[in-house]
Coordinates of C-alpha atoms in Angstrom, one line a residue:
Chain A
M14 CA -26.4 -0.5 -11.9
A15 CA -29.2 -2.8 -11.3
T16 CA -26.8 -5.7 -10.7
S17 CA -24.9 -4.0 -7.9
A18 CA -28.1 -3.1 -6.3
I19 CA -29.1 -6.8 -6.1
A20 CA -25.7 -8.0 -5.3
Q21 CA -25.4 -5.6 -2.2
P22 CA -27.5 -7.4 0.4
L23 CA -26.0 -10.8 -0.5
P24 CA -22.6 -10.5 1.2
T25 CA -24.1 -9.6 4.6
A26 CA -25.3 -13.2 5.1
P27 CA -22.1 -15.0 4.6
G28 CA -20.1 -12.1 6.0
T29 CA -18.6 -13.8 9.0
V30 CA -17.6 -16.8 6.9
R31 CA -15.9 -14.5 4.4
T32 CA -14.2 -12.5 7.3
L33 CA -12.9 -15.8 8.7
R34 CA -11.6 -16.7 5.3
I35 CA -9.7 -13.5 4.9
F36 CA -8.2 -14.0 8.4
R37 CA -7.0 -17.5 7.4
K38 CA -5.7 -16.4 4.0
E39 CA -3.9 -13.4 5.3
T40 CA -2.3 -15.4 8.0
K41 CA -1.4 -18.1 5.7
Y42 CA 0.3 -15.9 3.1
E43 CA 2.1 -13.8 5.9
F44 CA 3.5 -17.0 7.3
L45 CA 4.5 -18.3 3.8
K46 CA 6.1 -14.9 2.9
L47 CA 8.2 -15.0 6.2
M48 CA 9.1 -18.6 5.6
R49 CA 10.3 -17.8 2.1
T50 CA 12.1 -14.7 3.0
K51 CA 15.5 -16.4 3.8
S52 CA 17.1 -13.5 5.4
F53 CA 14.3 -13.5 8.0
S54 CA 13.7 -17.3 8.5
L55 CA 17.3 -18.5 8.5
S56 CA 18.4 -15.8 10.9
T57 CA 15.5 -15.9 13.4
I58 CA 15.6 -19.7 13.5
G59 CA 19.4 -20.1 13.0
F60 CA 20.8 -17.6 15.6
P61 CA 19.1 -18.9 18.7
V62 CA 19.7 -22.6 17.5
M63 CA 23.3 -21.9 16.8
F64 CA 23.9 -20.0 20.1
Y65 CA 22.1 -22.7 22.2
I66 CA 24.2 -25.4 20.5
L67 CA 27.5 -23.4 21.3
F68 CA 26.6 -22.4 24.8
G69 CA 23.8 -24.6 26.0
I70 CA 25.1 -27.9 24.9
A71 CA 28.6 -27.1 26.2
N72 CA 27.0 -27.0 29.6
R73 CA 25.2 -30.2 29.4
N74 CA 27.0 -31.5 32.5
A75 CA 27.2 -28.2 34.4
Y76 CA 25.2 -27.6 37.5
A77 CA 24.8 -24.5 39.8
G78 CA 23.3 -25.7 42.9
N79 CA 19.9 -27.5 41.8
I80 CA 20.0 -25.7 38.4
H81 CA 20.9 -27.6 35.3
V82 CA 22.6 -25.0 33.3
A83 CA 21.7 -26.4 29.9
K84 CA 18.1 -26.4 30.9
Y85 CA 18.3 -22.9 32.3
M86 CA 19.7 -21.7 28.9
L87 CA 16.9 -23.5 27.1
G88 CA 14.6 -21.1 28.9
G89 CA 16.7 -18.2 28.0
Y90 CA 17.2 -19.1 24.3
A91 CA 13.7 -19.9 24.0
C92 CA 12.8 -16.3 24.9
F93 CA 15.8 -15.0 22.8
G94 CA 14.4 -16.7 19.9
L95 CA 10.7 -15.9 20.2
I96 CA 11.5 -12.2 20.8
G97 CA 13.7 -12.1 17.8
A98 CA 10.9 -13.5 15.6
A99 CA 8.3 -11.1 17.0
L100 CA 10.5 -7.9 16.7
F101 CA 12.0 -8.7 13.2
G102 CA 8.8 -10.2 11.7
I103 CA 6.6 -7.3 12.9
G104 CA 9.1 -4.4 13.4
V105 CA 11.0 -4.8 10.3
G106 CA 8.1 -6.3 8.2
V107 CA 5.5 -3.7 8.9
A108 CA 8.0 -0.8 8.7
S109 CA 9.0 -1.8 5.1
E110 CA 5.4 -2.5 4.1
L111 CA 4.5 0.9 5.4
A112 CA 7.4 2.6 3.6
A113 CA 6.8 0.8 0.3
G114 CA 3.2 1.9 0.1
W115 CA 2.0 -1.8 0.1
L116 CA 0.1 -1.3 3.3
E117 CA -1.6 1.8 1.6
L118 CA -2.8 -0.4 -1.2
K119 CA -4.1 -3.0 1.3
R120 CA -5.9 -0.2 3.4
A121 CA -7.4 1.0 0.1
S122 CA -9.0 -2.4 -0.3
P123 CA -11.9 -3.8 1.8
M124 CA -9.3 -5.9 3.9
P125 CA -10.4 -5.6 7.6
A126 CA -7.4 -3.9 9.3
P127 CA -7.7 -6.5 12.4
A128 CA -6.9 -9.3 9.7
Y129 CA -3.6 -7.7 8.9
L130 CA -2.6 -7.4 12.6
F131 CA -3.9 -10.8 13.3
A132 CA -1.8 -12.3 10.5
K133 CA 1.3 -10.6 11.7
C134 CA 0.8 -11.7 15.3
A135 CA -0.2 -15.1 14.4
S136 CA 2.9 -15.6 12.2
A137 CA 5.2 -14.3 15.1
V138 CA 3.6 -16.9 17.3
A139 CA 4.0 -19.5 14.8
F140 CA 7.8 -18.7 14.3
G141 CA 8.0 -18.6 18.2
L142 CA 6.6 -22.0 18.5
I143 CA 8.9 -23.4 15.7
I144 CA 12.0 -22.0 17.3
V145 CA 11.2 -23.2 20.8
S146 CA 10.2 -26.7 19.5
I147 CA 13.6 -27.0 17.7
L148 CA 15.5 -25.7 20.8
T149 CA 13.7 -28.2 22.9
V150 CA 14.5 -31.1 20.6
I151 CA 18.1 -30.1 20.6
A152 CA 18.1 -29.7 24.5
V153 CA 16.6 -33.2 25.1
S154 CA 18.5 -35.0 22.5
L155 CA 22.0 -33.3 22.8
G156 CA 21.9 -31.2 26.1
G157 CA 20.9 -34.1 28.5
V158 CA 18.0 -32.0 29.4
S159 CA 14.9 -33.7 30.9
L160 CA 11.4 -32.1 30.5
T161 CA 8.2 -33.5 31.6
S162 CA 5.3 -33.0 29.1
I163 CA 3.6 -30.5 31.5
E164 CA 6.8 -28.4 31.4
L165 CA 6.8 -28.6 27.6
A166 CA 3.1 -27.6 27.3
K167 CA 3.8 -24.7 29.7
M168 CA 6.7 -23.6 27.7
L169 CA 4.8 -23.6 24.4
G170 CA 2.1 -21.6 26.2
M171 CA 4.5 -19.0 27.6
T172 CA 6.0 -18.9 23.9
I173 CA 2.4 -17.8 22.8
V174 CA 2.2 -15.2 25.5
G175 CA 5.7 -13.8 24.8
S176 CA 5.2 -13.7 21.1
I177 CA 2.0 -11.6 21.6
S178 CA 3.7 -9.4 24.0
F179 CA 6.8 -8.6 22.0
A180 CA 4.6 -8.3 18.7
S181 CA 3.3 -5.2 20.4
M182 CA 6.8 -3.9 20.7
G183 CA 7.5 -4.8 17.1
L184 CA 4.3 -2.8 16.0
L185 CA 5.5 0.3 18.0
L186 CA 9.0 0.1 16.4
A187 CA 7.4 -0.2 12.9
L188 CA 5.5 2.9 13.4
L189 CA 8.5 4.9 14.8
V190 CA 11.4 3.7 12.9
P191 CA 12.1 4.4 9.2
A192 CA 12.1 1.2 7.2
N193 CA 15.8 1.3 6.0
A194 CA 17.1 1.7 9.5
A195 CA 14.7 -0.8 10.9
P196 CA 16.9 -3.9 11.0
A197 CA 19.8 -2.1 12.6
I198 CA 17.6 -0.4 15.2
V199 CA 15.9 -3.6 16.2
N200 CA 19.3 -5.2 16.6
L201 CA 20.4 -2.3 18.7
I202 CA 17.5 -2.7 21.0
Y203 CA 17.2 -6.6 21.0
L204 CA 20.7 -7.6 21.4
P205 CA 21.7 -5.6 24.5
M206 CA 18.3 -6.1 26.0
S207 CA 18.6 -9.8 25.6
F208 CA 22.1 -9.8 27.1
L209 CA 21.2 -7.6 30.0
S210 CA 18.2 -9.8 31.0
G211 CA 20.3 -13.0 31.0
L212 CA 18.9 -14.6 28.0
W213 CA 22.4 -15.6 26.8
M214 CA 24.0 -16.5 30.1
P215 CA 22.4 -16.8 33.5
L216 CA 22.5 -13.4 35.3
R217 CA 24.2 -14.7 38.4
F218 CA 27.3 -15.2 36.3
M219 CA 27.4 -11.3 35.5
P220 CA 28.7 -8.4 37.5
H221 CA 26.4 -7.3 40.3
W222 CA 25.9 -3.8 39.0
L223 CA 24.7 -5.3 35.6
Q224 CA 22.2 -7.5 37.3
G225 CA 20.4 -4.4 38.7
V226 CA 19.5 -3.3 35.3
A227 CA 17.5 -6.4 34.4
P228 CA 14.2 -5.9 36.3
A229 CA 13.8 -2.6 34.3
L230 CA 13.6 -4.8 31.0
P231 CA 10.5 -6.6 29.7
T232 CA 12.7 -9.3 28.4
Y233 CA 13.8 -10.2 32.0
H234 CA 10.3 -10.5 33.2
L235 CA 9.4 -13.0 30.3
S236 CA 12.5 -15.0 30.9
Q237 CA 11.7 -15.3 34.6
L238 CA 8.2 -16.5 33.8
M239 CA 9.8 -18.9 31.4
L240 CA 12.2 -20.1 33.9
S241 CA 9.6 -20.4 36.5
I242 CA 8.2 -23.4 34.7
F243 CA 11.5 -25.2 35.7
G244 CA 11.5 -23.7 39.1
Y245 CA 14.6 -21.7 38.2
Q246 CA 13.2 -18.1 38.7
D247 CA 14.9 -15.4 40.9
S248 CA 13.5 -14.3 44.2
M249 CA 11.0 -11.8 42.7
S250 CA 7.3 -12.9 42.8
L251 CA 5.6 -14.2 39.7
A252 CA 2.8 -11.7 40.1
T253 CA 5.4 -8.9 39.6
H254 CA 6.7 -10.6 36.4
W255 CA 3.1 -10.9 35.1
N256 CA 2.1 -7.3 35.9
A257 CA 5.3 -6.2 34.3
L258 CA 4.8 -8.1 31.2
I259 CA 1.0 -7.1 30.9
G260 CA 2.1 -3.5 31.7
F261 CA 4.7 -3.4 29.1
T262 CA 2.3 -4.9 26.6
S263 CA -0.3 -2.4 27.3
L264 CA 2.1 0.5 27.0
M265 CA 3.4 -0.6 23.6
L266 CA -0.2 -1.1 22.3
G267 CA -1.3 2.2 23.7
L268 CA 1.7 4.1 22.3
S269 CA 1.2 2.4 19.0
W270 CA -2.5 3.3 18.9
L271 CA -1.7 7.0 19.7
I272 CA 1.1 7.2 17.1
F273 CA -1.1 5.4 14.5
H274 CA -3.8 7.9 15.0
R275 CA -1.6 11.0 15.1
K276 CA 0.0 9.8 11.7
E277 CA -3.5 9.2 10.2
R278 CA -4.7 12.8 11.2
N279 CA -1.6 14.3 9.7
A280 CA -1.7 12.0 6.6
Chain B
M119 CA -22.5 20.5 -5.0
P120 CA -26.3 20.1 -4.4
L121 CA -26.1 16.5 -5.8
S122 CA -23.8 15.3 -3.1
A123 CA -25.9 17.1 -0.5
I124 CA -28.9 15.0 -1.8
A125 CA -26.9 11.8 -1.6
F126 CA -26.0 12.6 2.0
E127 CA -29.5 13.3 3.1
T128 CA -30.7 10.0 1.6
E129 CA -28.0 8.2 3.3
Q130 CA -29.2 9.7 6.6
V131 CA -32.7 8.2 6.1
A132 CA -31.8 4.9 4.7
P133 CA -28.4 3.3 5.7
R134 CA -27.8 1.9 2.3
A135 CA -27.4 4.4 -0.4
P136 CA -29.6 4.0 -3.4
A137 CA -28.0 2.8 -6.7
P138 CA -26.9 6.0 -8.5
V139 CA -29.0 7.0 -11.5
P140 CA -27.1 7.6 -14.7
Q141 CA -25.4 11.0 -15.0
Q142 CA -25.4 11.4 -11.2
P143 CA -21.8 11.7 -10.1
I144 CA -20.7 8.4 -8.4
A145 CA -17.6 9.9 -6.8
T146 CA -17.1 13.6 -5.9
L147 CA -14.4 15.8 -4.3
S148 CA -16.2 19.0 -3.2
N149 CA -14.2 22.2 -2.6
I150 CA -11.3 20.1 -1.1
T151 CA -8.5 21.8 0.5
K152 CA -5.6 19.6 1.7
R153 CA -2.7 21.2 3.6
Y154 CA 0.4 19.4 4.8
G155 CA 1.9 21.8 7.4
T156 CA 2.3 25.1 5.4
T157 CA 2.2 23.3 2.0
V158 CA -1.1 23.4 0.2
A159 CA -1.5 20.3 -1.8
L160 CA -5.1 20.7 -3.0
D161 CA -6.6 24.2 -3.0
G162 CA -10.5 24.2 -3.4
L163 CA -10.6 21.3 -5.8
D164 CA -13.8 20.1 -7.3
L165 CA -14.0 16.9 -9.2
S166 CA -16.8 14.5 -10.1
L167 CA -16.8 11.2 -12.0
R168 CA -19.8 9.7 -13.7
T169 CA -20.7 6.1 -14.5
G170 CA -18.7 4.6 -17.4
E171 CA -16.4 7.4 -18.1
V172 CA -12.7 7.3 -18.3
V173 CA -11.2 10.4 -16.8
A174 CA -7.5 11.5 -16.9
L175 CA -6.0 13.6 -14.3
L176 CA -3.2 15.4 -15.8
G177 CA -0.6 17.7 -14.1
P178 CA 3.1 18.2 -13.4
N179 CA 4.7 16.5 -10.4
G180 CA 3.4 17.8 -7.2
A181 CA 0.2 19.0 -8.8
G182 CA -1.9 17.1 -6.4
K183 CA -3.0 14.1 -8.5
S184 CA -2.0 11.4 -6.1
T185 CA -3.5 13.4 -3.2
A186 CA -6.8 13.5 -5.0
I187 CA -6.8 9.8 -5.6
K188 CA -5.9 9.2 -2.0
L189 CA -8.8 11.3 -0.8
L190 CA -11.2 9.4 -3.0
L191 CA -9.8 6.2 -1.5
G192 CA -10.3 7.6 1.9
L193 CA -6.7 7.1 2.7
I194 CA -6.2 10.6 3.8
A195 CA -8.7 13.1 5.2
P196 CA -9.1 16.5 3.8
T197 CA -8.3 19.7 5.7
S198 CA -11.7 21.0 4.5
G199 CA -14.3 19.9 2.0
T200 CA -15.9 16.6 1.4
S201 CA -15.1 13.4 -0.5
R202 CA -18.0 11.0 -1.3
V203 CA -17.9 7.8 -3.2
F204 CA -21.2 6.0 -4.2
G205 CA -22.9 8.4 -1.9
S206 CA -21.0 7.6 1.1
D207 CA -17.9 7.9 3.0
P208 CA -14.9 6.4 0.9
R209 CA -13.6 4.9 4.2
E210 CA -16.7 2.7 4.5
T211 CA -16.0 -1.1 3.9
T212 CA -19.3 -1.2 1.6
T213 CA -17.8 1.5 -0.5
R214 CA -14.3 -0.1 -0.6
T215 CA -15.9 -3.4 -2.1
R216 CA -17.0 -1.5 -5.0
V217 CA -13.5 0.4 -5.6
G218 CA -10.3 -1.1 -7.0
A219 CA -7.1 0.8 -6.8
M220 CA -3.6 0.6 -8.6
L221 CA -1.3 2.8 -6.5
Q222 CA 2.5 3.5 -7.1
V223 CA 3.9 0.9 -4.8
A224 CA 7.6 0.8 -4.3
R225 CA 7.9 -2.8 -3.3
V226 CA 5.3 -5.6 -3.3
T227 CA 5.7 -8.7 -1.1
E228 CA 8.3 -10.5 -3.3
T229 CA 8.2 -13.9 -1.8
L230 CA 4.5 -14.6 -2.9
R231 CA 3.4 -16.0 -6.2
V232 CA 1.2 -14.1 -8.7
R233 CA -1.7 -16.6 -8.0
E234 CA -1.2 -16.2 -4.3
H235 CA -1.3 -12.4 -4.3
L236 CA -4.5 -12.7 -6.3
D237 CA -6.0 -15.3 -4.1
L238 CA -5.5 -13.0 -1.1
F239 CA -6.9 -9.9 -2.6
R240 CA -10.0 -11.7 -4.2
S241 CA -10.8 -12.9 -0.8
Y242 CA -11.2 -9.2 0.4
Y243 CA -14.2 -8.8 -2.1
P244 CA -17.7 -10.3 -1.9
N245 CA -18.1 -11.0 -5.7
P246 CA -14.6 -11.3 -7.1
L247 CA -13.7 -12.3 -10.7
P248 CA -12.8 -15.7 -11.4
V249 CA -8.9 -16.2 -11.3
S250 CA -8.7 -17.3 -15.0
E251 CA -10.5 -14.2 -16.2
I252 CA -8.3 -11.8 -14.1
L253 CA -5.2 -13.6 -15.5
H254 CA -6.6 -13.2 -19.0
I255 CA -7.5 -9.5 -18.4
A256 CA -4.1 -8.5 -17.0
Q257 CA -2.2 -10.9 -19.4
L258 CA -0.7 -12.9 -16.7
Q259 CA -1.3 -16.3 -18.2
G260 CA 2.0 -18.4 -18.0
I261 CA 3.5 -16.3 -15.2
E262 CA 0.9 -17.1 -12.5
D263 CA 3.1 -19.5 -10.6
R264 CA 6.1 -17.1 -10.5
L265 CA 7.3 -15.4 -7.5
F266 CA 6.7 -11.6 -7.5
S267 CA 10.4 -11.1 -7.4
Q268 CA 11.0 -13.1 -10.7
L269 CA 8.8 -10.7 -12.8
S270 CA 9.9 -7.8 -15.1
G271 CA 8.9 -4.3 -14.4
G272 CA 5.9 -4.5 -16.8
Q273 CA 4.8 -7.7 -15.4
K274 CA 4.9 -6.3 -11.9
Q275 CA 2.7 -3.5 -13.0
R276 CA 0.2 -6.0 -14.6
V277 CA -0.1 -7.8 -11.3
L278 CA -1.0 -4.5 -9.6
F279 CA -3.5 -3.9 -12.3
A280 CA -4.9 -7.4 -11.7
L281 CA -5.1 -6.7 -7.9
A282 CA -7.1 -3.4 -8.9
I283 CA -9.7 -5.2 -10.8
C284 CA -9.8 -8.6 -9.2
G285 CA -12.8 -7.7 -6.9
N286 CA -14.9 -6.7 -10.0
P287 CA -15.1 -3.1 -8.8
D288 CA -17.4 -0.5 -10.4
L289 CA -14.8 2.3 -9.9
V290 CA -11.2 1.9 -10.6
F291 CA -8.4 4.3 -9.7
L292 CA -5.2 3.9 -11.6
D293 CA -2.2 6.0 -10.5
E294 CA 0.4 5.9 -13.3
P295 CA -0.7 2.5 -14.4
T296 CA 1.7 2.0 -17.5
V297 CA 4.9 3.3 -15.7
G298 CA 7.9 0.9 -16.8
M299 CA 5.9 -0.9 -19.5
D300 CA 7.0 -1.2 -23.1
I301 CA 4.8 0.3 -25.8
E302 CA 3.2 -3.1 -26.6
A303 CA 2.4 -3.8 -23.1
R304 CA 1.1 -0.3 -22.6
R305 CA -1.2 -0.5 -25.6
A306 CA -2.6 -3.8 -24.3
L307 CA -3.4 -2.3 -21.0
W308 CA -5.1 0.6 -22.8
Q309 CA -7.3 -2.0 -24.4
Q310 CA -8.2 -3.4 -21.1
I311 CA -8.9 0.0 -19.6
R312 CA -11.2 0.7 -22.6
S313 CA -13.1 -2.5 -21.9
L314 CA -13.6 -1.7 -18.4
S315 CA -15.3 1.5 -19.6
D316 CA -17.3 -0.6 -22.1
Q317 CA -18.6 -2.7 -19.1
G318 CA -20.0 0.5 -17.5
K319 CA -17.2 0.9 -15.1
T320 CA -15.7 4.2 -14.2
V321 CA -11.9 4.8 -14.4
L322 CA -9.9 7.6 -12.9
L323 CA -6.3 7.4 -14.1
T324 CA -3.3 9.8 -13.6
T325 CA -0.5 9.8 -16.1
H326 CA 2.6 11.3 -17.3
Y327 CA 2.0 10.2 -20.9
L328 CA -0.2 12.7 -22.5
E329 CA -0.5 10.1 -25.4
E330 CA -2.2 7.9 -22.9
A331 CA -4.7 10.5 -21.8
D332 CA -5.5 11.4 -25.4
A333 CA -5.9 7.8 -26.3
L334 CA -8.0 6.7 -23.4
A335 CA -9.9 9.5 -21.8
H336 CA -13.4 10.7 -22.4
R337 CA -12.6 13.7 -20.2
I338 CA -9.2 15.2 -19.1
I339 CA -8.9 17.3 -15.9
V340 CA -5.7 19.3 -15.9
I341 CA -4.6 20.3 -12.4
N342 CA -1.7 22.4 -11.4
K343 CA -0.8 23.5 -7.7
G344 CA -3.9 21.8 -6.3
R345 CA -6.4 23.6 -8.6
V346 CA -8.4 22.6 -11.7
I347 CA -7.0 24.7 -14.5
S348 CA -8.9 23.1 -17.5
E349 CA -11.4 20.4 -17.9
G350 CA -12.8 18.9 -21.1
T351 CA -12.4 16.3 -23.9
P352 CA -9.0 15.8 -25.3
T353 CA -10.1 17.9 -28.3
E354 CA -11.5 20.8 -26.2
I355 CA -8.3 20.8 -24.2
K356 CA -6.3 21.2 -27.3
R357 CA -8.6 23.9 -28.7
N358 CA -8.6 25.9 -25.6
S359 CA -4.9 26.2 -25.4
G360 CA -4.0 28.3 -28.4
G361 CA -5.9 26.8 -31.3
R362 CA -4.1 25.7 -34.4
T363 CA -1.0 26.5 -36.2
I364 CA -1.0 27.6 -39.9
R365 CA 2.4 27.3 -41.8
C366 CA 2.9 28.4 -45.2
Y367 CA 5.1 30.4 -47.6
T368 CA 3.5 33.8 -48.3
N369 CA 4.4 37.4 -49.1
L370 CA 1.8 38.8 -46.6
S371 CA 3.4 40.9 -43.8
R372 CA 3.7 40.1 -40.3
E373 CA 1.9 43.2 -39.4
F374 CA -0.9 42.4 -41.6
L375 CA -1.4 38.9 -40.3
L376 CA -1.4 40.2 -36.8
T377 CA -4.4 42.3 -37.6
L378 CA -6.5 39.3 -38.7
P379 CA -9.0 37.9 -36.1
S380 CA -8.0 35.4 -33.5
V381 CA -4.5 35.4 -34.5
T382 CA -2.2 35.0 -31.4
S383 CA 1.2 34.9 -32.8
V384 CA 3.2 35.2 -36.1
E385 CA 6.7 33.9 -36.3
F386 CA 9.0 33.3 -39.3
N387 CA 10.7 30.0 -39.5
A388 CA 13.2 29.0 -42.4
G389 CA 11.4 31.3 -44.9
A390 CA 7.9 30.0 -43.9
V391 CA 5.6 32.0 -41.7
V392 CA 4.0 30.2 -38.7
V393 CA 0.6 31.7 -37.6
A394 CA -1.1 30.5 -34.4
A395 CA -4.8 31.2 -34.3
T396 CA -7.9 29.9 -32.5
D397 CA -10.2 30.4 -35.5
A398 CA -7.8 28.9 -38.1
E399 CA -10.5 28.8 -41.0
T400 CA -11.3 32.4 -41.0
V401 CA -7.7 33.4 -41.0
L402 CA -6.8 30.8 -43.7
R403 CA -9.7 32.1 -46.0
E404 CA -8.5 35.7 -45.6
M405 CA -4.8 34.6 -46.3
L406 CA -5.7 32.8 -49.5
L407 CA -7.8 35.7 -50.6
R408 CA -5.0 38.2 -50.3
D409 CA -2.2 36.1 -51.5
E410 CA -2.6 34.0 -54.6
T411 CA 1.0 32.8 -54.5
L412 CA 0.6 31.3 -51.0
S413 CA 2.2 27.8 -51.1
G414 CA 3.4 24.9 -48.8
L415 CA 0.3 25.0 -46.6
E416 CA 0.1 23.0 -43.4
V417 CA -2.5 23.2 -40.6
T418 CA -1.8 21.4 -37.5
S419 CA -3.5 20.9 -34.1
P420 CA -1.0 21.3 -31.2
A421 CA -0.1 17.9 -29.6
L422 CA -1.7 17.4 -26.3
E423 CA 1.6 17.8 -24.9
D424 CA 1.9 21.4 -26.1
A425 CA -1.5 22.2 -24.9
F426 CA -0.6 20.8 -21.6
L427 CA 2.6 22.7 -21.3
A428 CA 0.7 25.9 -22.3
L429 CA -1.8 25.2 -19.7
T430 CA 0.5 24.6 -16.8
K431 CA 2.9 27.3 -17.6
N432 CA 1.3 29.4 -14.8

């Protein structure tokens, strides 16, 4: 065993370099995996793009007061797309890796647990950015939407914020929901929540009683922050939206942490 | 277990545990009890692994084999008792860099190539084996660029084996390693497990194939209902479970045969008598002396399978 005694002090020196490399590889392969999983990549990118082409482009000449409807819908479908990538990528992805025992094998290895979570989160962000970029290109080229470069930069920034926020919800769902039911349950939460927060069509076109539900939903607050980039937000203050989104994210992460530790204790 | 107590004390003084001296267990489960609600998975289990040995954990389904492995991997915590690997907590990252595991995984990430899976798992370890060597050991040459989903059942098992050994670990856990493999692939993997042991690595494997335990293990631990019910070399296990069987044609009576020392049973089968005895030589000497016409003599050791069934039958 002399060799291992000599070998042990060595890894501590380049430890950080090695840890960074693990984070990089974990992220790279998580992204590649999602990209190659057609059921994920085609639907998470395809649905918001298709919906935007159907409903957004159709409104290229529609204005409601000062609001360009096609531009308003760009904000809505950007949120719809990035939330889908985060909920499906992490909610369904982690749930199935948990159920299959794959996560257990990784946990038995010296992989640092944060690398796994970082990779999932970073991939959700990457998909969010891809979706929002594609939507933006379509909006500008086909929808007659004009965007300043500052607006675009803010949109991409908000995409990162939103992806991280909803990644936390994906994590909680993954811990709660059985893997074979995960896609259905994610849809049952994601689709009504998107509709009720006005991600598909502006809230003002919906019945009044329905509009009252929106402020209770995290998707609404994210979409209001996104729309505020264009000056299209409702009357509620931006601070309220930020607080709601941060509160929601903290709640999801806190519950995930509690459930994870309870599971670990009972394992 | 005084040995693990010593290991614990040394760890308190110096954070890095000293390299284990030969014959000191490198991994131990001491008086482990594991309950899931009211179900008892392990009930006061003691188990220790020494450098360079291949140990097979045998037992019927639900005996607690996988639970024991998960405790040694630090994936689950015991209800009571202690689990130590290389003198420290199995959950420590420094411990995990010296351990490799092949677990029963229902579904591996299917859209990554064999080479990519290896690249990722190698990055977890400070001193991994070169990719070419891993491909050679796990016999994955020629399929390293295939997606995992394109592999056959046996090839998938070999990839999981490759992931277990890619970090060049000193201790390898293999949970049902040859499930789904054909005979040829199974024997090839046995050869690789033997060569791990030749390199001084310690292997703990669970298996349903008794032939596998017989062919590979230096030591077999039979567990049932969470307890060790027998432990020893394959030969010892066979001997401890009813000895050998003498089959012959003889005119000696059943009553007489039953009076001979160490005879456990006498049965007649198609005109032949079948005598089970732990001390077959003495019984046989006496039988030959008393019956000069004795013919058609066969003496057999029970297959490990019979020994195993005898041991686990409550």
